[in-house]
PDB file of C-alpha atoms and ligand atoms in Angstrom:
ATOM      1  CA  UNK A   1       0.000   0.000   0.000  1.00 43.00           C
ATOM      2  CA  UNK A   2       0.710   3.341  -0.683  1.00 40.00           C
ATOM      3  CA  UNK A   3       1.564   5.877   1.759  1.00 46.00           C
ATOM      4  CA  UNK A   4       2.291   9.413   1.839  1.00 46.00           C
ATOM      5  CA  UNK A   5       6.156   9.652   2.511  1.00 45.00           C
ATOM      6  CA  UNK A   6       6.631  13.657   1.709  1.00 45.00           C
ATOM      7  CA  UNK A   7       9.513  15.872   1.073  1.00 44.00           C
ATOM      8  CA  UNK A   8      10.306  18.669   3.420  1.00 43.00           C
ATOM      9  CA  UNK A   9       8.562  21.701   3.156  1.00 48.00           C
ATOM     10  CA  UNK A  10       9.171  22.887   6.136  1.00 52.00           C
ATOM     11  CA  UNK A  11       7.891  26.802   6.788  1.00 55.00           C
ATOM     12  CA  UNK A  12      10.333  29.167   7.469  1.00 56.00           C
ATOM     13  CA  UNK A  13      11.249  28.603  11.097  1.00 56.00           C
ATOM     14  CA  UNK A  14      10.623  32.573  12.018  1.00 58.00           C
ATOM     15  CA  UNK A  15       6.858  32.089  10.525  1.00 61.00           C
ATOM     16  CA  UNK A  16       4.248  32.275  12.875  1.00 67.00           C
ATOM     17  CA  UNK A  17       0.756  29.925  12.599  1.00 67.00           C
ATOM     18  CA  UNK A  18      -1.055  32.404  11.432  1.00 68.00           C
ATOM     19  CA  UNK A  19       0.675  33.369   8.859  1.00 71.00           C
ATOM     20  CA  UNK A  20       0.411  28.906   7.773  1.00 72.00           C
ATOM     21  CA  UNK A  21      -2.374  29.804   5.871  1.00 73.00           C
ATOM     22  CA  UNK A  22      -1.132  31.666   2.844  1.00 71.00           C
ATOM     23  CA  UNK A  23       1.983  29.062   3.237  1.00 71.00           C
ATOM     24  CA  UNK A  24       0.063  26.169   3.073  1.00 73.00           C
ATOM     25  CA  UNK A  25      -2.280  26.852   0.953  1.00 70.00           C
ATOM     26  CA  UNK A  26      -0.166  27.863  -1.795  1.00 69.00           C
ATOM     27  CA  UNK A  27       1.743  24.090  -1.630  1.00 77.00           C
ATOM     28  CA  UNK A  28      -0.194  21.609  -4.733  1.00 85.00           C
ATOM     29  CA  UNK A  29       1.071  18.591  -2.072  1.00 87.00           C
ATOM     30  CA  UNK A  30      -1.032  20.749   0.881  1.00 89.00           C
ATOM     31  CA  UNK A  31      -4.100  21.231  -1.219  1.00 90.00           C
ATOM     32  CA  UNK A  32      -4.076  17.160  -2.536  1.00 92.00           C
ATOM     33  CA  UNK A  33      -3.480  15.770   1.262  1.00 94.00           C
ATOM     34  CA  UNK A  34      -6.581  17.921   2.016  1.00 95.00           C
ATOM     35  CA  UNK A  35      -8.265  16.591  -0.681  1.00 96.00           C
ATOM     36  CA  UNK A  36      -7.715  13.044   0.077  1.00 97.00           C
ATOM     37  CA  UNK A  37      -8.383  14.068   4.000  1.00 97.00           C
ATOM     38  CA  UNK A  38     -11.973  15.197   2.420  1.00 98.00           C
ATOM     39  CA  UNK A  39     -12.447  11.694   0.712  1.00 98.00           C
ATOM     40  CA  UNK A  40     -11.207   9.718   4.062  1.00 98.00           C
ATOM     41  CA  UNK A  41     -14.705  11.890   5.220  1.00 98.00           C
ATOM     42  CA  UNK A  42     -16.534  10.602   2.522  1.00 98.00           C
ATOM     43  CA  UNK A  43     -15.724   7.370   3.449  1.00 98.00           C
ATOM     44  CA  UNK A  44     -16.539   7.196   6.612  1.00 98.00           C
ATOM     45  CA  UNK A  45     -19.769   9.044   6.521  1.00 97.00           C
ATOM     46  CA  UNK A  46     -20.999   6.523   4.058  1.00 97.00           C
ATOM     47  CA  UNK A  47     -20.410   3.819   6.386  1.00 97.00           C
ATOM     48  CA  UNK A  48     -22.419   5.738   8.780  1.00 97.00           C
ATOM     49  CA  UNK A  49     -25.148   6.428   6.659  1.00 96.00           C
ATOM     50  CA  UNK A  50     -25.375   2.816   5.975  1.00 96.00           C
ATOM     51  CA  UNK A  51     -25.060   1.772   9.500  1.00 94.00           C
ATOM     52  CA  UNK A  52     -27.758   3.821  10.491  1.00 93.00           C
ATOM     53  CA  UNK A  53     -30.663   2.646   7.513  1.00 93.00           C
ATOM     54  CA  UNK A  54     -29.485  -0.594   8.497  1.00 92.00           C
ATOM     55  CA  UNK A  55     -30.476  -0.386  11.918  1.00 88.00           C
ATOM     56  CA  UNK A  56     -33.777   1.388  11.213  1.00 87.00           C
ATOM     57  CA  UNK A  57     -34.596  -1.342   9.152  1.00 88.00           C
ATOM     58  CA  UNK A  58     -34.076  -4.275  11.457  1.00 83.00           C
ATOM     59  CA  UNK A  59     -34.669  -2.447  14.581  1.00 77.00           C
ATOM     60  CA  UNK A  60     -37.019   0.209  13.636  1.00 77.00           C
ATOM     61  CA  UNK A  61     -34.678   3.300  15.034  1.00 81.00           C
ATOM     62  CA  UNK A  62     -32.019   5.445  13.825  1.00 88.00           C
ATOM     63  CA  UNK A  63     -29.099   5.598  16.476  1.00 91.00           C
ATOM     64  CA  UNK A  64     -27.537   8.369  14.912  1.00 95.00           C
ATOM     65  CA  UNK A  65     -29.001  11.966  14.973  1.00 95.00           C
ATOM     66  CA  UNK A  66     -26.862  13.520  12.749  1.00 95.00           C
ATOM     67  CA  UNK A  67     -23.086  13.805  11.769  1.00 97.00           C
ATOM     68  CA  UNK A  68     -20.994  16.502  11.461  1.00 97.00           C
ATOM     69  CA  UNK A  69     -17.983  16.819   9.260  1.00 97.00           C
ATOM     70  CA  UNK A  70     -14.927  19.230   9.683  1.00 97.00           C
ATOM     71  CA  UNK A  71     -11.264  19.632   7.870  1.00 96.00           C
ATOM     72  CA  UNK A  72      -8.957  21.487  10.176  1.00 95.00           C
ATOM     73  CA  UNK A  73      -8.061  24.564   8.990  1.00 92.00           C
ATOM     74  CA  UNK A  74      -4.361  25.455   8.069  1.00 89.00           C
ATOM     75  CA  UNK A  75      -4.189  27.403  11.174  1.00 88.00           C
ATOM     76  CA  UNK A  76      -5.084  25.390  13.995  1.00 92.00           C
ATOM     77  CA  UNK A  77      -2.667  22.807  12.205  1.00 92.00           C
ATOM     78  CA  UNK A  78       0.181  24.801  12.756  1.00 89.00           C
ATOM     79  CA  UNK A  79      -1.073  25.833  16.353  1.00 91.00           C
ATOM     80  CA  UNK A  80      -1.027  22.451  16.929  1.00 94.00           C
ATOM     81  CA  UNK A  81       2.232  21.627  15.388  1.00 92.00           C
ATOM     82  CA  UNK A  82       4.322  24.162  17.144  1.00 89.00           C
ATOM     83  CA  UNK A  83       2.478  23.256  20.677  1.00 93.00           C
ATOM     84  CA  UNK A  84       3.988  19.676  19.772  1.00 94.00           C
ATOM     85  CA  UNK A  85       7.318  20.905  19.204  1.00 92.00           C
ATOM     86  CA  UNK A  86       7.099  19.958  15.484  1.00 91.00           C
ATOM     87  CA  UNK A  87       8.390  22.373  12.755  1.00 87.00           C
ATOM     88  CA  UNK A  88       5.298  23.348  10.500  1.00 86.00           C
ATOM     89  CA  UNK A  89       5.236  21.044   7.435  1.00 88.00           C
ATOM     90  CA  UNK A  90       3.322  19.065   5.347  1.00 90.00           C
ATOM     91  CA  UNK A  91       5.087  15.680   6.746  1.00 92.00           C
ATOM     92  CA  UNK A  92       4.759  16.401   9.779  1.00 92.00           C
ATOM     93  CA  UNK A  93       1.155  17.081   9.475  1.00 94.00           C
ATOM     94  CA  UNK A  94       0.173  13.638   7.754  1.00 95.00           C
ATOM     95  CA  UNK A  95       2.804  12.170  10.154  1.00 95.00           C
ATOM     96  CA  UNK A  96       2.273  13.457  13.887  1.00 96.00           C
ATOM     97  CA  UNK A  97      -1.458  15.153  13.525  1.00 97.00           C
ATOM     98  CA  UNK A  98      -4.290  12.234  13.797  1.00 97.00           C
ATOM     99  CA  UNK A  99      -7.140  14.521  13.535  1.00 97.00           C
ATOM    100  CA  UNK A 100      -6.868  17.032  10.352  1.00 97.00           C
ATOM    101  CA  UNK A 101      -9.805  15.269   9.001  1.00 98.00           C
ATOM    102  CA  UNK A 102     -12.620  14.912  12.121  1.00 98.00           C
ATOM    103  CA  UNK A 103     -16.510  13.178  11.890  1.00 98.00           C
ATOM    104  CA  UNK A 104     -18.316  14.208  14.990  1.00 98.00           C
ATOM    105  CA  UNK A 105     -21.294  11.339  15.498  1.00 98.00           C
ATOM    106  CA  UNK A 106     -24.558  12.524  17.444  1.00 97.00           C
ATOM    107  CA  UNK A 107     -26.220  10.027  18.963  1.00 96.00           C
ATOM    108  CA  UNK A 108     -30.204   9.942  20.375  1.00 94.00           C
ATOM    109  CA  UNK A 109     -28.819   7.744  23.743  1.00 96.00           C
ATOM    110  CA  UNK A 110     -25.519   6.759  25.460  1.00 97.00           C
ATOM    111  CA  UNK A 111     -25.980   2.760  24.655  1.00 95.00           C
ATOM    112  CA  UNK A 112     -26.150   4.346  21.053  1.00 95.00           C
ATOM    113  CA  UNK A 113     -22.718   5.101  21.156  1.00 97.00           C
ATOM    114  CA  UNK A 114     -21.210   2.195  22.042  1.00 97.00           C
ATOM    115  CA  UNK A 115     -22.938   0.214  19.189  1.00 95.00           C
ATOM    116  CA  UNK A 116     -21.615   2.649  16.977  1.00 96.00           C
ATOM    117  CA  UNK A 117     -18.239   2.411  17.806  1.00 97.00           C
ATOM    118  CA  UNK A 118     -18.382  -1.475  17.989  1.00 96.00           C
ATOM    119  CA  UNK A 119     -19.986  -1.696  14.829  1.00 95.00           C
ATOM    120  CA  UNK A 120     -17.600   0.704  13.336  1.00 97.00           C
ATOM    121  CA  UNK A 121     -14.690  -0.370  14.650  1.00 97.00           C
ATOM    122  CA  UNK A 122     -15.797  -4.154  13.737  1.00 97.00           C
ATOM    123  CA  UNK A 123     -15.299  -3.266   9.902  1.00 98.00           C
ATOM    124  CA  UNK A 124     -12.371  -5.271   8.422  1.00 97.00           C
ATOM    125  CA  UNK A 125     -10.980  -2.207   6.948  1.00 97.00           C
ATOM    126  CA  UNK A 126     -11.191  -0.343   9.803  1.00 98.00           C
ATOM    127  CA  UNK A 127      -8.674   0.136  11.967  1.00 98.00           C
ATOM    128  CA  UNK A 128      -8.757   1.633  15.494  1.00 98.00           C
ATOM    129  CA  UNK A 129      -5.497   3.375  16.192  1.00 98.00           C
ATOM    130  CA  UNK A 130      -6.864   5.015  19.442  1.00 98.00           C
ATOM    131  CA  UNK A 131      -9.720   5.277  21.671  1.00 98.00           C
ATOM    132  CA  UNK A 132     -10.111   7.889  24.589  1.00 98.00           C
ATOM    133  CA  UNK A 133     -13.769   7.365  26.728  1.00 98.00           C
ATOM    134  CA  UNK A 134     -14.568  10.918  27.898  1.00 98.00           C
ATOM    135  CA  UNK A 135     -17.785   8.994  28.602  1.00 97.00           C
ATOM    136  CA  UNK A 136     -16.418   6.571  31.113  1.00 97.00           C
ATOM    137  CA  UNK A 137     -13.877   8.978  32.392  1.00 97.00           C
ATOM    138  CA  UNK A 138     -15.225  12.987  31.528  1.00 97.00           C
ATOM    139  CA  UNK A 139     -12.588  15.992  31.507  1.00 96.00           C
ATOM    140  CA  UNK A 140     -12.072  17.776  34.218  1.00 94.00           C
ATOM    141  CA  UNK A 141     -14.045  20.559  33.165  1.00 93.00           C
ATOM    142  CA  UNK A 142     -17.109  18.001  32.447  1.00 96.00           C
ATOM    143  CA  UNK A 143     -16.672  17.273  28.726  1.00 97.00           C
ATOM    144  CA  UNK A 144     -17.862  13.859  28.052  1.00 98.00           C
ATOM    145  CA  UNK A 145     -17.384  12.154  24.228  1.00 98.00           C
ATOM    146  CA  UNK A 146     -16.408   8.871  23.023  1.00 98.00           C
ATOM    147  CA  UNK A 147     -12.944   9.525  20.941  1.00 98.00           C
ATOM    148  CA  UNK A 148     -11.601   7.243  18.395  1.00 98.00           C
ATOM    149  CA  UNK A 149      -8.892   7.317  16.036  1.00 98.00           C
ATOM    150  CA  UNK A 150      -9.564   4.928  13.214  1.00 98.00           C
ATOM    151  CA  UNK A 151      -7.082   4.343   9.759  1.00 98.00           C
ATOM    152  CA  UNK A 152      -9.211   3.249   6.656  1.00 98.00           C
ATOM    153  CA  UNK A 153      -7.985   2.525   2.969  1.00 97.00           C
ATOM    154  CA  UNK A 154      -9.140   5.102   0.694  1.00 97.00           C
ATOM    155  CA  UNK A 155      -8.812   3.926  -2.929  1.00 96.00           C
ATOM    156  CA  UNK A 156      -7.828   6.893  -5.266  1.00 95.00           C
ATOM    157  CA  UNK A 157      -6.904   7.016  -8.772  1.00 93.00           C
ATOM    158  CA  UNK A 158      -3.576   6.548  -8.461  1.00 90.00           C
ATOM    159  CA  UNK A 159      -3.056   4.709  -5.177  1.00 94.00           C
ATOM    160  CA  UNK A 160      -4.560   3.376  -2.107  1.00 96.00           C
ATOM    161  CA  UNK A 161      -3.785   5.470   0.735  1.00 96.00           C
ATOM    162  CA  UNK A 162      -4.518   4.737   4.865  1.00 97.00           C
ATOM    163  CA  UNK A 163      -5.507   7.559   6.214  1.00 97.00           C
ATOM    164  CA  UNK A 164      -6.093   8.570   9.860  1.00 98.00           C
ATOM    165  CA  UNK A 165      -9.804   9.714  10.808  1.00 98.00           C
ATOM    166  CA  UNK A 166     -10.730  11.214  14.125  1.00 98.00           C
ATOM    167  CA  UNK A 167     -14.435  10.192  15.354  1.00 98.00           C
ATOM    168  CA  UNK A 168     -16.267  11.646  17.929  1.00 98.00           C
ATOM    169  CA  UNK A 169     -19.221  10.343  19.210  1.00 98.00           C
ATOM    170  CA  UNK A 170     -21.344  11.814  21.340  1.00 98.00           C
ATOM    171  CA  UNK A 171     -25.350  12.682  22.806  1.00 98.00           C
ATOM    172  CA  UNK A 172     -27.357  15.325  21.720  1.00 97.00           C
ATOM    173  CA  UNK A 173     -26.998  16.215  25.008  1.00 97.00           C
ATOM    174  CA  UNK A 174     -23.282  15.920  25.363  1.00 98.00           C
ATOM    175  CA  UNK A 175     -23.163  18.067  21.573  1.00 98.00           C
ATOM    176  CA  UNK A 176     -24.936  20.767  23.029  1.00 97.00           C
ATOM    177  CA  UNK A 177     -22.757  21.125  26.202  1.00 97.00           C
ATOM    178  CA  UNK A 178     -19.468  21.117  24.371  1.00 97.00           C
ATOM    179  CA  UNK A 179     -20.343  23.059  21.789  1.00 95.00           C
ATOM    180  CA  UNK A 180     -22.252  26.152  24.421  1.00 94.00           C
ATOM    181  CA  UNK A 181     -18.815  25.272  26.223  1.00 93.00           C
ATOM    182  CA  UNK A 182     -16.378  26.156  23.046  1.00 91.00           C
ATOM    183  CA  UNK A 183     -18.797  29.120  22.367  1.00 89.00           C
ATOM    184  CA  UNK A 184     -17.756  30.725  25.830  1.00 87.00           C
ATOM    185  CA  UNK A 185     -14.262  29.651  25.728  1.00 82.00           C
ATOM    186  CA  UNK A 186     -14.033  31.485  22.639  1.00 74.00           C
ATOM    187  CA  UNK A 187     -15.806  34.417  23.893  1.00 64.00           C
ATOM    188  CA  UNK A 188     -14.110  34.962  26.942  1.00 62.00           C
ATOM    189  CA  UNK A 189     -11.786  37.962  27.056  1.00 62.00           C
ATOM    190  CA  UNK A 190     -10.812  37.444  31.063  1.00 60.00           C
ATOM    191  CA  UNK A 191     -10.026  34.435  32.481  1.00 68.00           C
ATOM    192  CA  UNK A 192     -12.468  31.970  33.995  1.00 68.00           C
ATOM    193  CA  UNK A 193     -13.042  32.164  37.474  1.00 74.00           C
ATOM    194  CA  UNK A 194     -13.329  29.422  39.463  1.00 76.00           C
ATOM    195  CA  UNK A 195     -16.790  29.577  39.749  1.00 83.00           C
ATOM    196  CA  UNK A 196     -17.788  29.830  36.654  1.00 86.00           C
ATOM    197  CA  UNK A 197     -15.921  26.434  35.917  1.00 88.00           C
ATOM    198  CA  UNK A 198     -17.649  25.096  38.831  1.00 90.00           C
ATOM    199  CA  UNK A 199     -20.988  25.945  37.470  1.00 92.00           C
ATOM    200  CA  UNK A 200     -19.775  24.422  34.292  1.00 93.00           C
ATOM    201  CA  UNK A 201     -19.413  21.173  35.528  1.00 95.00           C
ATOM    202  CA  UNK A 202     -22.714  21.160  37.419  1.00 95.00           C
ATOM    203  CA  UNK A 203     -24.503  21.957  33.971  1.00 96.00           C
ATOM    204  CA  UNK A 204     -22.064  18.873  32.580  1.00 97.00           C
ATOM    205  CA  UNK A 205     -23.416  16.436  35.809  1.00 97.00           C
ATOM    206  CA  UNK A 206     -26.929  17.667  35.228  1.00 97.00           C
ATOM    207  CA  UNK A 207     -27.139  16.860  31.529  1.00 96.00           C
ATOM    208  CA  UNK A 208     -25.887  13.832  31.975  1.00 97.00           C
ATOM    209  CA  UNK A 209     -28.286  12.873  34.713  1.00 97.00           C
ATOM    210  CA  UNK A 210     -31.076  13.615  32.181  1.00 97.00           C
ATOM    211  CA  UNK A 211     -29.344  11.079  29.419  1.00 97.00           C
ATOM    212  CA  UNK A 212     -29.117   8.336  31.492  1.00 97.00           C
ATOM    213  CA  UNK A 213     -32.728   9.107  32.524  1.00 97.00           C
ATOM    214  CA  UNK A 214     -33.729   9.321  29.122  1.00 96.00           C
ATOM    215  CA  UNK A 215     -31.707   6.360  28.217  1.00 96.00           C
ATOM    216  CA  UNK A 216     -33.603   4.169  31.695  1.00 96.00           C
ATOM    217  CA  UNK A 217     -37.393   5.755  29.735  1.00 96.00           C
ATOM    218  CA  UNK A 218     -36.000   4.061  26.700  1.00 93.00           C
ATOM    219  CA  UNK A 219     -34.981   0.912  28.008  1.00 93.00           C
ATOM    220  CA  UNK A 220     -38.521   0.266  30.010  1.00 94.00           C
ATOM    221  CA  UNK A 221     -40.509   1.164  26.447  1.00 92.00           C
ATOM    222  CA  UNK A 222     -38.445  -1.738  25.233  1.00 89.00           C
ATOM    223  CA  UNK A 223     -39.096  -3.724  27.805  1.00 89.00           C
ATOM    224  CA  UNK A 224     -42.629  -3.307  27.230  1.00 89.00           C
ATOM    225  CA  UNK A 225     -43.077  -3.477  23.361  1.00 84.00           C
ATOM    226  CA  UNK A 226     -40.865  -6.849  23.650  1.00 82.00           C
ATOM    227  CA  UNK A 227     -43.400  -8.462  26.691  1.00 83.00           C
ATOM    228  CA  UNK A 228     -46.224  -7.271  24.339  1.00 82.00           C
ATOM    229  CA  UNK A 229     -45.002  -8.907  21.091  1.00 76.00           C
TER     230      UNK A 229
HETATM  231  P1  0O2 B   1     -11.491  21.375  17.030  1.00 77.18           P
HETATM  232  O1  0O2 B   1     -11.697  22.706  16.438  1.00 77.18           O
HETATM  233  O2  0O2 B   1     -12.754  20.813  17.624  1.00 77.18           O
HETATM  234  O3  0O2 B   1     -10.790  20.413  16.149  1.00 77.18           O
HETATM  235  P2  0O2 B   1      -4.436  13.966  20.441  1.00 77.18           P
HETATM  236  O4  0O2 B   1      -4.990  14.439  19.108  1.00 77.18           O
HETATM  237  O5  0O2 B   1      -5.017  12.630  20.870  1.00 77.18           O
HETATM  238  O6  0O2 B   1      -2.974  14.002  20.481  1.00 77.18           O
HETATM  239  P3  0O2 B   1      -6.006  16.049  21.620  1.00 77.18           P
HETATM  240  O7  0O2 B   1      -6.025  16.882  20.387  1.00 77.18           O
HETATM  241  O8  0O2 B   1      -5.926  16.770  22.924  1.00 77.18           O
HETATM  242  O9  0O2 B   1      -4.834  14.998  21.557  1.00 77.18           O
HETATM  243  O10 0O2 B   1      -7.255  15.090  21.565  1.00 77.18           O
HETATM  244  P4  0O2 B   1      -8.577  14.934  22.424  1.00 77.18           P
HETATM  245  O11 0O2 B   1      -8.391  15.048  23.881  1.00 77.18           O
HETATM  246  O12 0O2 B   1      -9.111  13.616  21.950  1.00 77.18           O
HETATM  247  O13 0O2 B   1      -9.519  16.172  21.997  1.00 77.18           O
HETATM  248  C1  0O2 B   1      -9.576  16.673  20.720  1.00 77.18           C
HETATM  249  C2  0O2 B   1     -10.902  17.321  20.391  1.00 77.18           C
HETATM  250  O14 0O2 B   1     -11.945  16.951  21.284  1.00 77.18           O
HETATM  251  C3  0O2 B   1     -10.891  18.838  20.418  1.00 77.18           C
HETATM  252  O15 0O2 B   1     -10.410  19.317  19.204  1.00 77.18           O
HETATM  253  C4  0O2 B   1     -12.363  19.167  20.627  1.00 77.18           C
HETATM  254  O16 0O2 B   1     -13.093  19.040  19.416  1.00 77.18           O
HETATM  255  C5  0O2 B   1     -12.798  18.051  21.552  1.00 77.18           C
HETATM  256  N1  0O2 B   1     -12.616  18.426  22.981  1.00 77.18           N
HETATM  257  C6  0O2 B   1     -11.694  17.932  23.813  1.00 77.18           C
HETATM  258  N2  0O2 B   1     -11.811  18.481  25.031  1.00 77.18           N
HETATM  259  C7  0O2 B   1     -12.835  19.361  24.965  1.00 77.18           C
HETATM  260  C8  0O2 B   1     -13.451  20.249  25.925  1.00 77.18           C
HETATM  261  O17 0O2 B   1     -13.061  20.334  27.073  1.00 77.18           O
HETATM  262  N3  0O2 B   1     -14.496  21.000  25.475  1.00 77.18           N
HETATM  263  C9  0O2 B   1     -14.970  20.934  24.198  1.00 77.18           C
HETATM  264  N4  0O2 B   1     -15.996  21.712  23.862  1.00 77.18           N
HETATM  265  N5  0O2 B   1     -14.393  20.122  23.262  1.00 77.18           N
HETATM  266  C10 0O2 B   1     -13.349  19.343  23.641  1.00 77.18           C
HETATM  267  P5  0O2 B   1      -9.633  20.712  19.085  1.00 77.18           P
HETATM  268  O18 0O2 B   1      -8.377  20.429  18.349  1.00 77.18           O
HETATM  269  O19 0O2 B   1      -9.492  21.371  20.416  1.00 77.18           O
HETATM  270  O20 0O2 B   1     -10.518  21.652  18.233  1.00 77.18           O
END
């Protein structure tokens, strides 16, 4: 199999991340990684798609919400780059950086995102570099997701390349307090105070309460339909 082995094209080392954009962008081997980046995407949200019509078929219910696709942008791969220690490059990107191309999964319940993982991760051309539970164990600060890292071929037209995918999956629930969370982080001009990190984590604790209730509601309607069938 093919893999990307690139030259060096290293920015100059005075250049700061910011300025990685007009760098990058202006570099064909740049602008063809982040093409094939895009089709590693494609890929994946297929298998989604046809996870989830499988599953409403057979057990009447979608599992997945909806899914969210993102390319990081040439910025926050240099941010990221230098805050590794690496020197700004394409290499280095396809090299050190697992998550330039990033599906986030939302899922209706929390058992929903286990089956999604195990039925993603069960594909034989899948595989699973990494996994961090955020679910099992949640941030500090409260932020609970199911991480993995997964490697699938991607056939193109004039090689097959593996390329690295970073999945998160995640409740509506858990969606809506990470992304009202990266809203504020964003916003904020002072630092946080302790309390308002406190009450950050409360609103974390409190929204999960409510998906494991939910998830307990859906369990018992199961429980039911299956007695009654
Ligand atoms: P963006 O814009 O979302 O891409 P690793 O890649 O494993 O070496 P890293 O990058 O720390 O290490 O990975 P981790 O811990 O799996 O988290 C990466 C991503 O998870 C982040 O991407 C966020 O999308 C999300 N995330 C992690 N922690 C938090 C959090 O506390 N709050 C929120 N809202 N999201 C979080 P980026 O690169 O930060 O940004």
């Amino acid at each position: 199999m093919n893999n990307f082995e690139p030259k060096t094209f290293a920015l100059p080392h005075d250049m700061l991340p910011e300025d990685a954009e007009g760098y990058f962008k202006q570099l064909e081997v740049f602008r063809e990684m982040m093409m094939r980046y895009q089709c590693a995407i494609l890929e994946v949200q297929t298998k989604l798609q046809v996870l989830n019509n499988d599953m409403s078929v057979r057990h009447s219910r979608n599992p997945i919400e909806f899914v969210k696709t993102r390319i990081k942008s040439p910025k926050s791969i240099a941010e990221k780059l230098k805050r590794n220690g690496l020197e700004i490059s394409v290499g280095n990107m396809v090299r050190h950086l697992n998550d330039v191309a990033g599906v986030r999964v939302v899922c209706s319940f929390i058992d929903d995102i286990y089956e999604v993982a195990h039925m993603l991760a069960r594909q034989n051309d899948v595989k699973v570099l990494k996994v961090k539970d955020y679910i099992k164990e949640p941030k500090e600060n409260g932020y609970r997701s199911y991480h993995m890292i997964i490697e699938i071929p991607v056939f193109f037209s004039d090689k097959t390349m593996n390329m690295r995918v970073e999945i998160q999956i995640r409740t509506i629930a858990m969606d809506f307090w990470a992304s009202l969370e990266h809203e504020l982080r964003y916003k904020k001009e002072l630092d946080w105070s302790k309390e308002i990190g406190e009450e950050l984590r409360e609103c974390a604790a409190t929204i999960n309460k409510t998906d494991e209730k939910m998830l307990a509601i859906r369990q018992h309607i199961d429980e039911q339909k299956n007695k009654s069938e």
